[in-house]
């Protein structure tokens, strides 16, 4: 009796669910039919929906659900089903390629080499030639950089700067100092690593604890393998080079030299070791996770730390909202020697291995290229960055583009950005680079527009700028120097190649030996360093440098 | 009644044992309840404030913004519905099939008993790999279907072993007498074995249900381009990965965060909120199933 | 007469055949008996087909171990590299270190996790108040539902220099200055073992609690009349009652000896404890998946399967010889 009832219930549930699911999937296939309905479209405005897949991160959406997407749809008739990767990118790309079914357009990010290898993207040369006057205008200067070795163009990158190059008004370095330290000593000039640490040492001697809690001299984030570069990249910056990954490229000879295993690296580690000996280095740098690290930074106890600004926005935001400017930090252009010119501000760069391509499964490449071309007009580029005049931006008396407080708040608000479409259209599409300027002189990216940036300064920021007699924080830094190969980190290494293997092994060594060397008692540092070098010398650094130098020289010769 | 009586009668050492046991259980409860209290506190605490750390079991600055963020995804309720559907259908189908298979390999006279057992047991220890698995699903035309949630998981080998050992523990006479009454194997299984293995079935149902509810990788792999088949866990994974990198890359974003009003959520807060939203529905399944874990039920059933 | 003669002859022939070709005959009887078990076959055959399609068919993927695999290429266009992937694996210096770590950590998990979940099941079974018992049961399985990211975050916070563990130990004067627990390699295995128990013990207990329900209550009544204490009852009734399940799970888990988990080590690991925390799966992730070397990952998977089978078959045979319940 009891059993029967149980079985009946089970069956009923199964049946009901099955019916339901059938209903759902039917609905879905109906949707697909209508999407492919616009296949043979002579009239270019006939509605059509393409699939867009990006290996960046975002929420899935229909383009027409956003204001910008809707406006663009009105212009072209094209809508996009936008999907973004979740979870492991290489798993997704692996099955996508193995399955051989692709969405219409793909932004492969780190998976580009695999898609090219699979022949998943179609050459765009002819399409651009026929249908892409604006594409040619924007990417014209970069043609050799976007053309693959086989003579074909497969992706349109995101960094093609148009009409010159506008540096961001408030760049940051990787060395941060708490503002009360600078204040305490009357805002001294801090240029070298020794000066930086001396100041921290002096301050901590004077104030070993604040509010009953010990001050922490210096901390960095070196626990997780994924962001271990936070500690390993510093010798490069201290020696006066921009972030090129594992190498420093000589300005004259264009030799790419690894800095791992050099005096530059040793000097950095020796300094940290010395600071550790004095109790000024926080050993938790090597064990704390990101949350713990950020909590430490926001506690106000840390006097100095090393990080890229984009690693720590949650902490800087928190300190800013807390409102105590003494406890906030300022990034300083620290280098090894007075005579070294810092290179913290990125030189004009072109990242050619990130871009959007059309797949071999694309239903109508012509329509797509036309859509992209239309996207690259000055008007539409303004639309994707600034939005509509009177709604998301205004014009001042000089007819410069500006934003009111309200508009700025909206432009920064995550929900608004998604609803309006900035979050979907201001990146991962063919676009003007971040440092572009419009014909009318306005900055392409709102936050590069000095009038907009100025609203950003707090009273404390203004005081600090005044103390150092600066207009903007960019005045602290040296002008970037043209490096035609920059950035070397975007040089693609073949999956499973000796170069890739070298990077992995060399990185493993750093992860293992850095904590040992930094936390060693000062007498043992030298021995640990020698052990590290012995291990490192077993690897083929020369081969790696040769590979990188070759690629850098190719780039200088215009072969990207 | 009987229990309290036996307590009064119990010896001193038994009482000491009881007291120690209760103290131990209370300590256990403290240690194992903590992570959830912590998630609760973080999910109701202002994300920007949580960055400061030191949130343990109570929020410092109450807010509902984290939940707002999680529920802002309009299809979250639909995704919950699909999650529930796959959990119910998947559990019912899998438990029934697994139990049926377990019954066959529990029959000592079955000639294929060992062959079937070994064939299934070995599969616990190998896998053809991700890509062959994907291609199989593609060839079977199961991409973007609901069945990809159900069919590949029809038999749980571990669960089969659990049910089998439970059936083997039943008095053999029962099945013999059923046979004498002329019942075939299926009738014996459905009428006699199933009702008597309820504690095992309840356990296995819990395992399958939790597995089904928590799965998101198969959605990611097979159904990611079908919004009509998305699940709660998958939607939450998407939200988490968005919040992870909302602060990265371009200069514009860095500025947005420096501006101070943008960082409405952080990965830590979203994760905490997700944990609360996604696990509470499945956690309450266990207390519900506990009533089938009654001691002596099986033997009592046999006697009756 | 004639008929009888004939019969004798037939019998004789059959006997000879049986002698000369015993196998074929046994085969025959096997099928005759099997044909009587149509219902049982009907009840298992669909699943045999299922297991063949979903589990055995994808094993063609093992050929990837002998290739420099690229997903885009057809099977016949792949570049075959012989045993290169295996050679890389076994000649790699780090391999033996990560293998050691894997074995130690999974052994710790096995022993530690096993003992604690059985003990907890026994103790829960001794609780008299049903409501309290169910509450403890439910709460103890909660940590199973938090992700490893969250769990490791809590562990890292607790083990920080100013975390609860250091504070307590300082107060109790076991240590005189805070210890950087995750910064000392040799503590890692212990920390991991404890974390695994904390996270999974409640969940792992469920199966034993279910097994306990099948013990005949009259045994307890009899023991009570004989004046057995609680502990005695636990040892002489409950434990033997769930022994078959314990043995089965032990055998199955021994087969998973090279699966020591992955996320916990990845999240709690750092440069200071890497010599103890890095296991086979992390190694394969770094040198296989992250470099798109599917061949290496497959080779490592095959190696794991081989080891699994050795452990599984050995454990099952030992159980068989000792007369315990066995897996097959």
Coordinates of C-alpha atoms in Angstrom, one line a residue, chain C residues 9-321:
Chain C
X9 CA 26.3 -44.4 -24.7
X10 CA 25.0 -40.9 -24.7
X11 CA 25.9 -40.6 -21.1
X12 CA 29.4 -41.9 -21.8
X13 CA 29.9 -39.5 -24.6
X14 CA 28.6 -36.7 -22.5
X15 CA 31.0 -37.7 -19.7
X16 CA 33.9 -37.7 -22.2
X17 CA 32.9 -34.4 -23.5
X18 CA 32.7 -33.0 -20.0
X19 CA 36.2 -34.2 -19.3
X20 CA 37.7 -33.1 -22.5
X21 CA 35.8 -29.9 -22.7
X22 CA 34.8 -29.0 -19.2
X23 CA 34.9 -25.3 -20.0
X24 CA 32.4 -25.4 -22.8
X25 CA 30.0 -27.3 -20.7
X26 CA 30.3 -25.0 -17.8
X27 CA 29.7 -22.3 -20.3
X28 CA 26.6 -24.0 -21.4
X29 CA 25.1 -24.5 -18.0
X30 CA 26.0 -20.9 -17.3
X31 CA 23.9 -19.8 -20.1
X32 CA 21.1 -22.2 -19.4
X33 CA 20.9 -20.9 -15.8
X34 CA 21.3 -17.3 -17.0
X35 CA 18.4 -17.7 -19.4
X36 CA 16.3 -18.5 -16.4
X37 CA 17.2 -15.1 -14.9
X38 CA 15.6 -13.0 -17.6
X39 CA 14.0 -10.6 -15.2
X40 CA 17.3 -10.0 -13.4
X41 CA 19.0 -9.4 -16.7
X42 CA 16.2 -7.1 -17.8
X43 CA 16.8 -5.2 -14.7
X44 CA 20.5 -4.8 -15.2
X45 CA 21.1 -4.8 -18.9
X46 CA 20.0 -1.2 -19.6
X47 CA 22.5 -0.1 -17.1
X48 CA 25.2 -2.2 -18.6
X49 CA 24.6 -0.5 -21.9
X50 CA 24.6 2.8 -20.1
X51 CA 27.8 2.2 -18.3
X52 CA 29.4 1.1 -21.5
X53 CA 28.4 4.2 -23.4
X54 CA 29.0 6.8 -20.7
X55 CA 32.0 5.4 -18.9
X56 CA 33.8 2.9 -21.1
X57 CA 33.4 4.5 -24.5
X58 CA 35.1 7.8 -23.5
X59 CA 38.2 5.8 -22.6
X60 CA 39.4 6.3 -26.2
X61 CA 40.5 9.5 -24.6
X62 CA 43.4 7.7 -23.0
X63 CA 45.1 7.8 -26.4
X64 CA 45.6 11.4 -25.7
X65 CA 48.4 10.4 -23.3
X66 CA 50.4 9.3 -26.3
X67 CA 49.8 12.5 -28.3
X68 CA 50.8 16.1 -28.4
X69 CA 47.1 16.7 -28.3
X70 CA 45.4 19.6 -29.9
X71 CA 41.6 19.8 -29.6
X72 CA 41.2 21.2 -33.1
X73 CA 42.8 18.2 -34.8
X74 CA 41.0 15.0 -35.9
X75 CA 42.0 11.8 -34.2
X76 CA 44.2 10.8 -37.1
X77 CA 45.9 14.1 -37.5
X78 CA 47.2 14.2 -33.9
X79 CA 50.9 14.1 -33.4
X80 CA 51.9 10.9 -31.7
X81 CA 54.7 11.1 -29.2
X82 CA 54.9 7.6 -27.8
X83 CA 55.7 7.5 -24.1
X84 CA 57.0 11.1 -24.0
X85 CA 54.3 12.3 -21.6
X86 CA 55.0 9.5 -19.2
X87 CA 58.7 10.1 -19.4
X88 CA 58.2 13.8 -18.6
X89 CA 56.1 12.8 -15.6
X90 CA 58.4 10.2 -14.1
X91 CA 61.6 12.0 -14.9
X92 CA 60.4 15.2 -13.3
X93 CA 62.3 16.0 -10.1
X94 CA 59.2 17.4 -8.5
X95 CA 57.1 14.3 -9.3
X96 CA 58.4 12.2 -6.4
X97 CA 57.9 15.1 -3.9
X98 CA 54.3 15.7 -5.0
X99 CA 53.7 11.9 -5.0
X100 CA 54.9 11.7 -1.5
X101 CA 52.8 14.6 -0.4
X102 CA 49.7 13.1 -2.1
X103 CA 50.2 9.7 -0.4
X104 CA 50.8 11.2 3.0
X105 CA 47.9 13.6 2.8
X106 CA 45.4 11.1 1.5
X107 CA 46.5 8.6 4.1
X108 CA 46.1 11.2 6.9
X109 CA 42.7 12.0 5.5
X110 CA 41.8 8.3 5.2
X111 CA 42.7 7.3 8.7
X112 CA 41.8 10.6 10.4
X113 CA 38.6 11.1 8.5
X114 CA 37.5 7.5 8.8
X115 CA 38.1 7.2 12.6
X116 CA 36.5 10.5 13.4
X117 CA 33.3 9.9 11.4
X118 CA 32.8 6.4 12.8
X119 CA 33.4 7.7 16.4
X120 CA 31.0 10.6 15.8
X121 CA 28.4 8.2 14.5
X122 CA 28.8 6.0 17.5
X123 CA 28.6 8.9 19.9
X124 CA 25.6 10.4 18.1
X125 CA 23.9 7.1 18.4
X126 CA 24.3 7.2 22.2
X127 CA 22.5 10.5 22.5
X128 CA 19.2 9.9 24.2
X129 CA 17.3 13.1 23.3
X130 CA 16.1 12.7 19.7
X131 CA 15.7 16.4 19.1
X132 CA 19.2 17.2 20.4
X133 CA 20.6 14.3 18.3
X134 CA 19.0 15.5 15.1
X135 CA 20.1 19.1 15.8
X136 CA 23.7 18.0 16.3
X137 CA 23.5 15.8 13.2
X138 CA 22.2 18.6 11.1
X139 CA 24.6 21.3 12.3
X140 CA 27.7 19.0 12.1
X141 CA 27.1 18.5 8.4
X142 CA 26.8 22.3 7.7
X143 CA 30.5 22.9 6.9
X144 CA 30.2 20.4 4.0
X145 CA 28.1 23.0 2.2
X146 CA 30.6 25.8 2.3
X147 CA 33.0 26.1 -0.6
X148 CA 36.7 25.4 0.0
X149 CA 37.3 29.1 -0.7
X150 CA 35.2 30.0 2.3
X151 CA 36.5 27.2 4.4
X152 CA 40.2 28.0 3.8
X153 CA 39.5 31.7 4.4
X154 CA 38.2 30.8 7.9
X155 CA 41.2 28.5 8.5
X156 CA 43.6 31.2 7.4
X157 CA 42.0 33.8 9.6
X158 CA 42.0 31.4 12.6
X159 CA 45.7 30.6 12.1
X160 CA 46.9 34.2 11.5
X161 CA 49.4 35.6 14.0
X162 CA 46.6 37.4 15.7
X163 CA 44.0 34.7 15.0
X164 CA 42.1 32.7 17.6
X165 CA 44.5 29.8 17.7
X166 CA 47.5 31.9 18.5
X167 CA 45.5 33.9 21.0
X168 CA 44.3 30.8 22.8
X169 CA 47.7 29.1 22.9
X170 CA 49.3 32.3 24.1
X171 CA 46.7 32.6 26.9
X172 CA 47.3 29.0 27.9
X173 CA 51.0 29.6 27.7
X174 CA 51.7 26.8 25.3
X175 CA 53.7 29.2 23.2
X176 CA 55.4 32.5 24.1
X177 CA 55.1 34.3 20.7
X178 CA 52.6 33.9 17.9
X179 CA 53.4 31.1 15.3
X180 CA 52.9 31.6 11.6
X181 CA 51.2 28.3 11.3
X182 CA 50.8 28.2 7.5
X183 CA 54.4 29.4 7.1
X184 CA 55.9 26.2 8.6
X185 CA 55.9 23.4 6.1
X186 CA 55.9 20.5 8.6
X187 CA 52.6 21.7 10.1
X188 CA 50.8 21.7 6.8
X189 CA 49.7 18.1 6.8
X190 CA 48.3 18.3 10.3
X191 CA 46.4 21.5 9.5
X192 CA 45.0 20.0 6.3
X193 CA 43.9 16.8 8.1
X194 CA 42.2 18.8 10.8
X195 CA 40.5 21.0 8.2
X196 CA 39.2 18.1 6.2
X197 CA 37.8 16.5 9.3
X198 CA 36.1 19.7 10.4
X199 CA 34.6 20.2 7.0
X200 CA 33.5 16.7 6.2
X201 CA 33.0 14.7 9.4
X202 CA 29.3 15.4 9.7
X203 CA 28.7 14.5 6.1
X204 CA 30.7 11.3 6.3
X205 CA 28.8 10.2 9.4
X206 CA 25.5 10.0 7.6
X207 CA 26.3 6.7 6.0
X208 CA 27.2 5.1 9.3
X209 CA 24.1 6.5 11.0
X210 CA 22.0 4.9 8.2
X211 CA 23.8 1.6 8.7
X212 CA 23.1 1.7 12.5
X213 CA 19.4 1.7 11.8
X214 CA 19.7 -1.9 10.4
X215 CA 20.9 -3.2 13.7
X216 CA 18.3 -5.3 15.5
X217 CA 17.2 -3.4 18.7
X218 CA 16.6 -6.7 20.5
X219 CA 20.4 -7.0 20.7
X220 CA 20.6 -3.9 22.7
X221 CA 17.8 -5.0 25.0
X222 CA 19.6 -8.3 25.6
X223 CA 22.8 -6.5 26.4
X224 CA 21.1 -4.1 28.8
X225 CA 19.6 -7.1 30.7
X226 CA 23.1 -8.6 30.8
X227 CA 24.3 -5.3 32.4
X228 CA 26.6 -4.2 29.6
X229 CA 27.8 -0.6 29.9
X230 CA 27.3 2.0 27.2
X231 CA 30.8 1.7 26.0
X232 CA 30.5 -2.1 25.9
X233 CA 27.4 -1.9 23.9
X234 CA 29.1 0.5 21.5
X235 CA 32.0 -1.8 21.0
X236 CA 30.2 -5.2 21.0
X237 CA 27.0 -4.4 19.2
X238 CA 27.0 -1.1 17.3
X239 CA 30.5 -1.4 15.9
X240 CA 30.2 -5.0 14.7
X241 CA 26.8 -4.1 13.3
X242 CA 28.2 -1.5 10.9
X243 CA 31.4 -3.4 10.2
X244 CA 30.4 -4.5 6.7
X245 CA 29.7 -1.0 5.7
X246 CA 33.0 0.2 7.3
X247 CA 35.0 -2.4 5.4
X248 CA 33.3 -1.6 2.1
X249 CA 34.0 2.1 2.4
X250 CA 37.5 1.4 3.5
X251 CA 38.1 -0.7 0.4
X252 CA 36.6 2.0 -1.9
X253 CA 38.6 4.7 -0.3
X254 CA 41.8 2.8 -0.5
X255 CA 41.2 2.9 -4.3
X256 CA 41.2 6.6 -4.1
X257 CA 44.6 6.8 -2.4
X258 CA 46.0 9.2 -5.0
X259 CA 43.1 11.6 -4.6
X260 CA 44.1 13.8 -1.8
X261 CA 41.9 16.7 -2.8
X262 CA 42.9 19.7 -4.7
X263 CA 41.3 22.9 -3.7
X264 CA 42.3 22.9 0.0
X265 CA 46.0 22.4 -0.9
X266 CA 45.8 25.0 -3.6
X267 CA 44.2 27.6 -1.3
X268 CA 46.1 27.0 1.9
X269 CA 49.4 26.4 0.1
X270 CA 52.0 29.1 -0.3
X271 CA 55.7 29.5 -1.0
X272 CA 56.6 28.7 2.6
X273 CA 54.9 25.3 2.8
X274 CA 55.0 24.4 -0.9
X275 CA 57.3 21.5 -0.3
X276 CA 54.6 19.8 1.8
X277 CA 51.4 21.2 0.2
X278 CA 51.9 20.6 -3.5
X279 CA 50.3 17.4 -4.6
X280 CA 49.9 15.5 -7.8
X281 CA 46.8 17.3 -8.9
X282 CA 48.3 20.7 -8.4
X283 CA 51.4 19.6 -10.3
X284 CA 49.2 18.4 -13.2
X285 CA 47.3 21.6 -13.1
X286 CA 50.5 23.7 -13.4
X287 CA 52.4 21.6 -15.9
X288 CA 49.4 20.0 -17.7
X289 CA 46.2 22.0 -17.9
X290 CA 47.6 25.5 -17.6
X291 CA 50.0 24.7 -20.5
X292 CA 47.2 23.0 -22.5
X293 CA 49.2 19.8 -22.2
X294 CA 46.2 17.5 -22.2
X295 CA 48.6 14.6 -22.8
X296 CA 50.4 15.0 -19.6
X297 CA 47.1 15.4 -17.7
X298 CA 45.8 12.2 -19.3
X299 CA 49.1 10.3 -18.6
X300 CA 48.8 11.3 -14.9
X301 CA 45.2 10.2 -14.8
X302 CA 46.2 6.8 -16.2
X303 CA 48.9 6.4 -13.6
X304 CA 46.4 7.2 -10.9
X305 CA 44.0 4.6 -12.3
X306 CA 46.7 2.0 -12.3
X307 CA 47.6 2.7 -8.7
X308 CA 43.9 2.7 -7.8
X309 CA 43.3 -0.7 -9.3
X310 CA 46.3 -2.1 -7.4
X311 CA 45.1 -0.8 -4.1
X312 CA 41.5 -1.7 -4.8
X313 CA 42.2 -5.3 -5.9
X314 CA 44.7 -5.9 -3.0
X315 CA 42.3 -4.5 -0.4
X316 CA 39.4 -6.5 -1.8
X317 CA 41.4 -9.7 -1.7
X318 CA 42.6 -9.2 1.8
X319 CA 39.0 -8.6 2.9
X320 CA 38.0 -11.7 1.1
X321 CA 40.7 -13.8 2.9

